[in-house]
Each structure stands twice: as structure tokens, then as C-alpha cells.
Amino acid sequence: MVVFTDEARSPLLCVIMITPAFELSQDANFLTVIIRVPYTRTSEFDIYIQEEDLKFYAKPYFLRLTLPGRIVEDGREKASFDIDKGLFTLHVPKETAGQHFEGLEMLTSLLAPKGSRSAKPLVEDTGVLSEACGGGCEEEDEEEEFDWEIEQEIYTETSAETLKEYHKYGFGNLRSGVFTRLQEELNEVIDVKDPDNTAPELRRGNRLDAETSIFCADHYMVNLYEDEEEIRNLLTFKPWWRELSPDSSANSDTSITFTEEEKEQMRKFTNRSYLLDKKARFHVWLGLVDIILAYVYDVRTTEGEHNVESAWTIRKLSGTLSWLETYHSVQDVLVSFGRRTLCYPLYRHFSLITRAVKDVACIFQSGKACILKCLLAIHKIFRENDPAYILNDLYITDYCIWIQRIKSKHVLALAEPLRNAKLQKKHLELELELLEQAAELVLKEEEDEEDSSSGSDSEEEESEEEQPEETQPEERTENDQTEIRPLEPQVICEVLKEEALTEASPLRVESRRMIEELGERLEEGLTIEEDVPRGRRSISASNTEGERERKREGDYYHRCAAETERDATKAATSRELLDPCLQRNPLRIISTDELDSDDDGDLLLTVVKEGP
């Protein structure tokens, strides 16, 4: 498409501009301009016409001509482009029909900026103005317009002798000298610097060094262990070539259908023949495998929906496109593709590499029509990307034309080594096996730590669950001890009742035994200290009174014992506390726990009797 622009849309905004080779001719009504612009993007040309000025722009080429006569834009202008020769032809009507433009062969003067041929001196002496302003006057800071009338140099064709000195690249190694003037423009497309003066062996060595230095072990490990589900989804995706022929042994060229856009693109290609020797044909086949590998990877990782990164992905994964590489075997191609897949794209997984190899084997088994469809898709991706379009001129366009003229048996023959290819991680020379072994050891240590921590946590939980059961007897013992802890001096009857009420207490039998011993000792005439008032004490008490006193004490004991038995029976049924008996002769009983303690003490039984 040719776009005739006004000054506002002038293509002069380009920073890197190359002056193309051109020639002019005329007739009575038209001026004809032929401009040579090889390896340019053919989708759009910008042309500006105004009076004596003619400006042409097709990235990265820019041409500005100052004509000896006026031309006009009135709808009669015509333009055409020969893709094979890279020639752009423009027919512009003259403002005055029949006018003859003189000096069209003076190319240098036509390239000069407008007004440079005036009598104005090239150097002005501004010393007077400076002296005048020395007294304090200041120059006005006025914003000046940028001078777009840049200097242009006449394009000179590279001689055949010089081209022979350049190293070859491109389809079949048929190109050279392309990057001599386009290196700055194309440094974002290829990775090799100055390919015209770089030998293929040096390119290969630089490529391997760049891949080794840029390889990121952390990125690889993340894709390997943390993105398993996402990688699994990409591996299960079924691309369009997998649906062509269920039988991989059959040639399914007839099942391939091309869209109208693809057919239109094929009609634009020029039918040409390629004279390739045996070595060049071998390089062409291996380069084709390399390019298709990059394409199928992009299709799988985008799930068939190409995006703005597709052009970058394809050219970056292909050593042929990014380093102008020439391979010597299928194994070399697979190793190069595998290394670059683990260095550059978003998904860096070895399974994606092996799956891509199987996909390419399926495509080659499907025939040359399937390969052509892939190449047309790549051609479209590069055609719509700036500046990747240059790769179409170097490789893809020639592949699209060449693949249509070869025999299908050669395509099928290459499918066999691709199916039988054995690519292993050690072949990539990126120490993947050592990295994975180290990662496995780290994971195993983490799992062991988790198991030990979880085991200790479970043991603690079990101990916590068992601890209440074990402490229940202690709590009961403490409760029992609380119930039988030493009492304050009370009446003997009250003590006996409390012991009787606690039938479940283990000290019940012991208390009863102690009471019986006390009764026996009283009956035997055990002398118990009697607390009586001093005025009532009589040293000269008669034996009769002592016997009567002992008898009274014995009767009192039996009465209390009978009452205690009766109260115990009643407490067993009603579980209610009985009223204490009369507080006579308080008796303190030391518990068995205290007797078993480390303190050696005698049991002290004290009965205090109060007189009536």
C-alpha cells in the first residue's frame, strides 16, 4: 500500500535512515522515479509531494529530492513495487505539462537540502553582534524548529569482489552484504554482530557462549517443580496438525486446506528456481527443521493463539534465524533448539522440547503441504512485526517457494530420523541432571524435617490426650487427701460421723480400727488427762470416785459409738450430713499420711472433758 502523506505525517521522524539507490527519467507529462529498496517492509510506503519536493520513506530507507521543476499530486500519480528485485517505481505528473526538467542525472545536487544552492554565505561572522551584546543585552531564547533537512549520501553498490569477501547466510547461504548498511536497523532481529565479517564457526561459538551464560537454573527449577499443572496443560494441548491424519504412516497432503489469505499470499510469491549444491541443500533441510521446531513450540505454548510475542519467540528459539546458523546433522538442530528453549522463553521445560520434536515429525510425515502451511503462518507473523519482516526476505519467502517444488518423498524421508531421535538432558550440556539431583536432595531433606516435626507434634498431641487420664487418679487422690486432711480439734463424735459418711473413702476401715483401739484402752483404765477447773481438782479423791468416773467415761463412749453407727446407716441412704453430737471431750486424730511422712512424731490423742 502506498500512502501519500502531508507534512504532518512526514516520515522524517525516523532516526535511522538509509539513502537508497535511485534513478530518474521523464516524459512530457510525468516524472518517473525508480528507487531500489531491498529487504524493506512491503506493507506500506510513505510519499510526500509538494512543488519541487519529493520525499519517499520505506523503513529503513528515506529519500528526499529537490527537483528542478514542480510536480503535483492530482490523482494521476501511480506506484508499483517489484518484490523480487526490490524496486519501487513512482510516476508523478508534472505541474506544467511539456516542461523539461534539467539536470536529473545530477544526483548529488538533487539530494542537497532545499535552499543550500543559494548565494548565502556558509559562515557568518557574529563577532559584531557579540560585542554589541557585551553591554548586557541577552539573546532571546526562542524555540527553533528542528531542521529536518538532514544530509544524505549517495548509495553505492557493493562490488562483486567485496561481496566475495563477505560470509554467506540466508536461505541456502545465497546472501551476503545485507547487514553492511542495515546492521543498526536489524540488531534487534539477530543476535550475531556484524555477520558479514563473522565466520560461521565463530558465530556458533558465540552462540554457545551466550546460551551458557544466560541459562537460569532458578527459572528452570521453578518450571520443573512449581508449574507442573500448567506444563501438563500445555503438553495435553492438541494443535491443528495432530487432527490432520490419525494414521501417521499416511501422506495426508490432500487433507490440508488453505485459507483465502494464505492463497493470496502464495499468489504474490514469484515462481523461481534455486540452484543449490548438495551441501547447500543439506543446510536448507536442517534449517527448515530448526524453524518449524520454533514454530510448533510457539503454537503449543500459546495454545494456537499467536500473540505479540510470537515473532520474538520463533526467531529467538531458532538458531537459524537469530544467529544465521548452519547445522551439520539433525542432532545438532535438536540440541540447539533444546538449549535455546531452556534459556529464553517463558516456559522452560524439557518435556516441551521432546513434544516439539514429535510435533515436527508429525508435520513432516503429513507432507509438504503441511510444512507450507506452517511457513505461511510464520511469514504472516513476521510480516506484521517490525523489524522481523527482514527474516522473510532472508529465509521464509524462499522456503515458501522452494518447498512447493520439491518431491514429497524427501519430506517423508526426513520424518523418520525425527521420530527416532533420542535427545537427552546430558546432550544439552547445561548440567540439568546435577541440578535436579541437588533439588531432589533438598526436597528430601525438607520432607524429612516435615515428617519429624509432624511426628513430634502428633506425639505431643497424644501425650496431651493421655495426660488427663493419667492425672485423674492423682486428682482423685488429691481430692481424697483434701477430704481426709488433718482436722482441727473437734468432738470425737463429729469425727466419727464424718468418717462414717464417707463410705467410699479408703480410710474408713482404718478410722474404725483406731476408734476400737481407743475404746479398748479406755476400758483397760488408760489414764487420760482430764481438763477440769483448778477449784474442782482434788488430790485426795477416793478410789471410789475414780472408779465411778471411769465407768461414766465408758458409758459415754458406748453411747457415742452406738449413735455413730446409727448415723452412718442413715447417711448411707440419705447422703445428708447429720447434726453433730454434743461437743464433749474433743479428740484430734492424725491422718495416716502424716504418720507416714518423714516427720517422726508420736500419735497424740487428747480427750478433754468438761464437767457439767
PDB file of C-alpha atoms in Angstrom, residues 170-175 273-285 398-399 402-403 406:
ATOM      1  CA  GLY A 170      20.297 -16.668   4.402  1.00  0.00           C
ATOM      2  CA  PHE A 171      18.420 -19.350   2.501  1.00  0.00           C
ATOM      3  CA  GLY A 172      20.963 -21.745   1.036  1.00  0.00           C
ATOM      4  CA  ASN A 173      23.746 -19.345   2.062  1.00  0.00           C
ATOM      5  CA  LEU A 174      22.908 -17.261  -1.002  1.00  0.00           C
ATOM      6  CA  ARG A 175      23.032 -13.827   0.643  1.00  0.00           C
ATOM      7  CA  SER A 273      14.268 -21.842  -9.198  1.00  0.00           C
ATOM      8  CA  TYR A 274      17.115 -22.420  -6.767  1.00  0.00           C
ATOM      9  CA  LEU A 275      20.424 -23.861  -7.875  1.00  0.00           C
ATOM     10  CA  LEU A 276      21.723 -25.490  -4.729  1.00  0.00           C
ATOM     11  CA  ASP A 277      24.584 -27.916  -4.416  1.00  0.00           C
ATOM     12  CA  LYS A 278      24.402 -30.982  -2.216  1.00  0.00           C
ATOM     13  CA  LYS A 279      25.889 -29.252   0.832  1.00  0.00           C
ATOM     14  CA  ALA A 280      23.598 -26.234   0.481  1.00  0.00           C
ATOM     15  CA  ARG A 281      20.517 -28.473   0.167  1.00  0.00           C
ATOM     16  CA  PHE A 282      21.556 -30.291   3.332  1.00  0.00           C
ATOM     17  CA  HIS A 283      21.825 -26.980   5.209  1.00  0.00           C
ATOM     18  CA  VAL A 284      18.436 -25.899   3.827  1.00  0.00           C
ATOM     19  CA  TRP A 285      16.708 -29.035   5.115  1.00  0.00           C
ATOM     20  CA  ASP A 398      12.392 -18.548  -0.198  1.00  0.00           C
ATOM     21  CA  TYR A 399      11.327 -21.526   1.905  1.00  0.00           C
ATOM     22  CA  TRP A 402      11.169 -23.836  -2.559  1.00  0.00           C
ATOM     23  CA  ILE A 403       9.012 -26.300  -0.550  1.00  0.00           C
ATOM     24  CA  ILE A 406      10.480 -30.424  -4.054  1.00  0.00           C
TER      25      ILE A 406
END
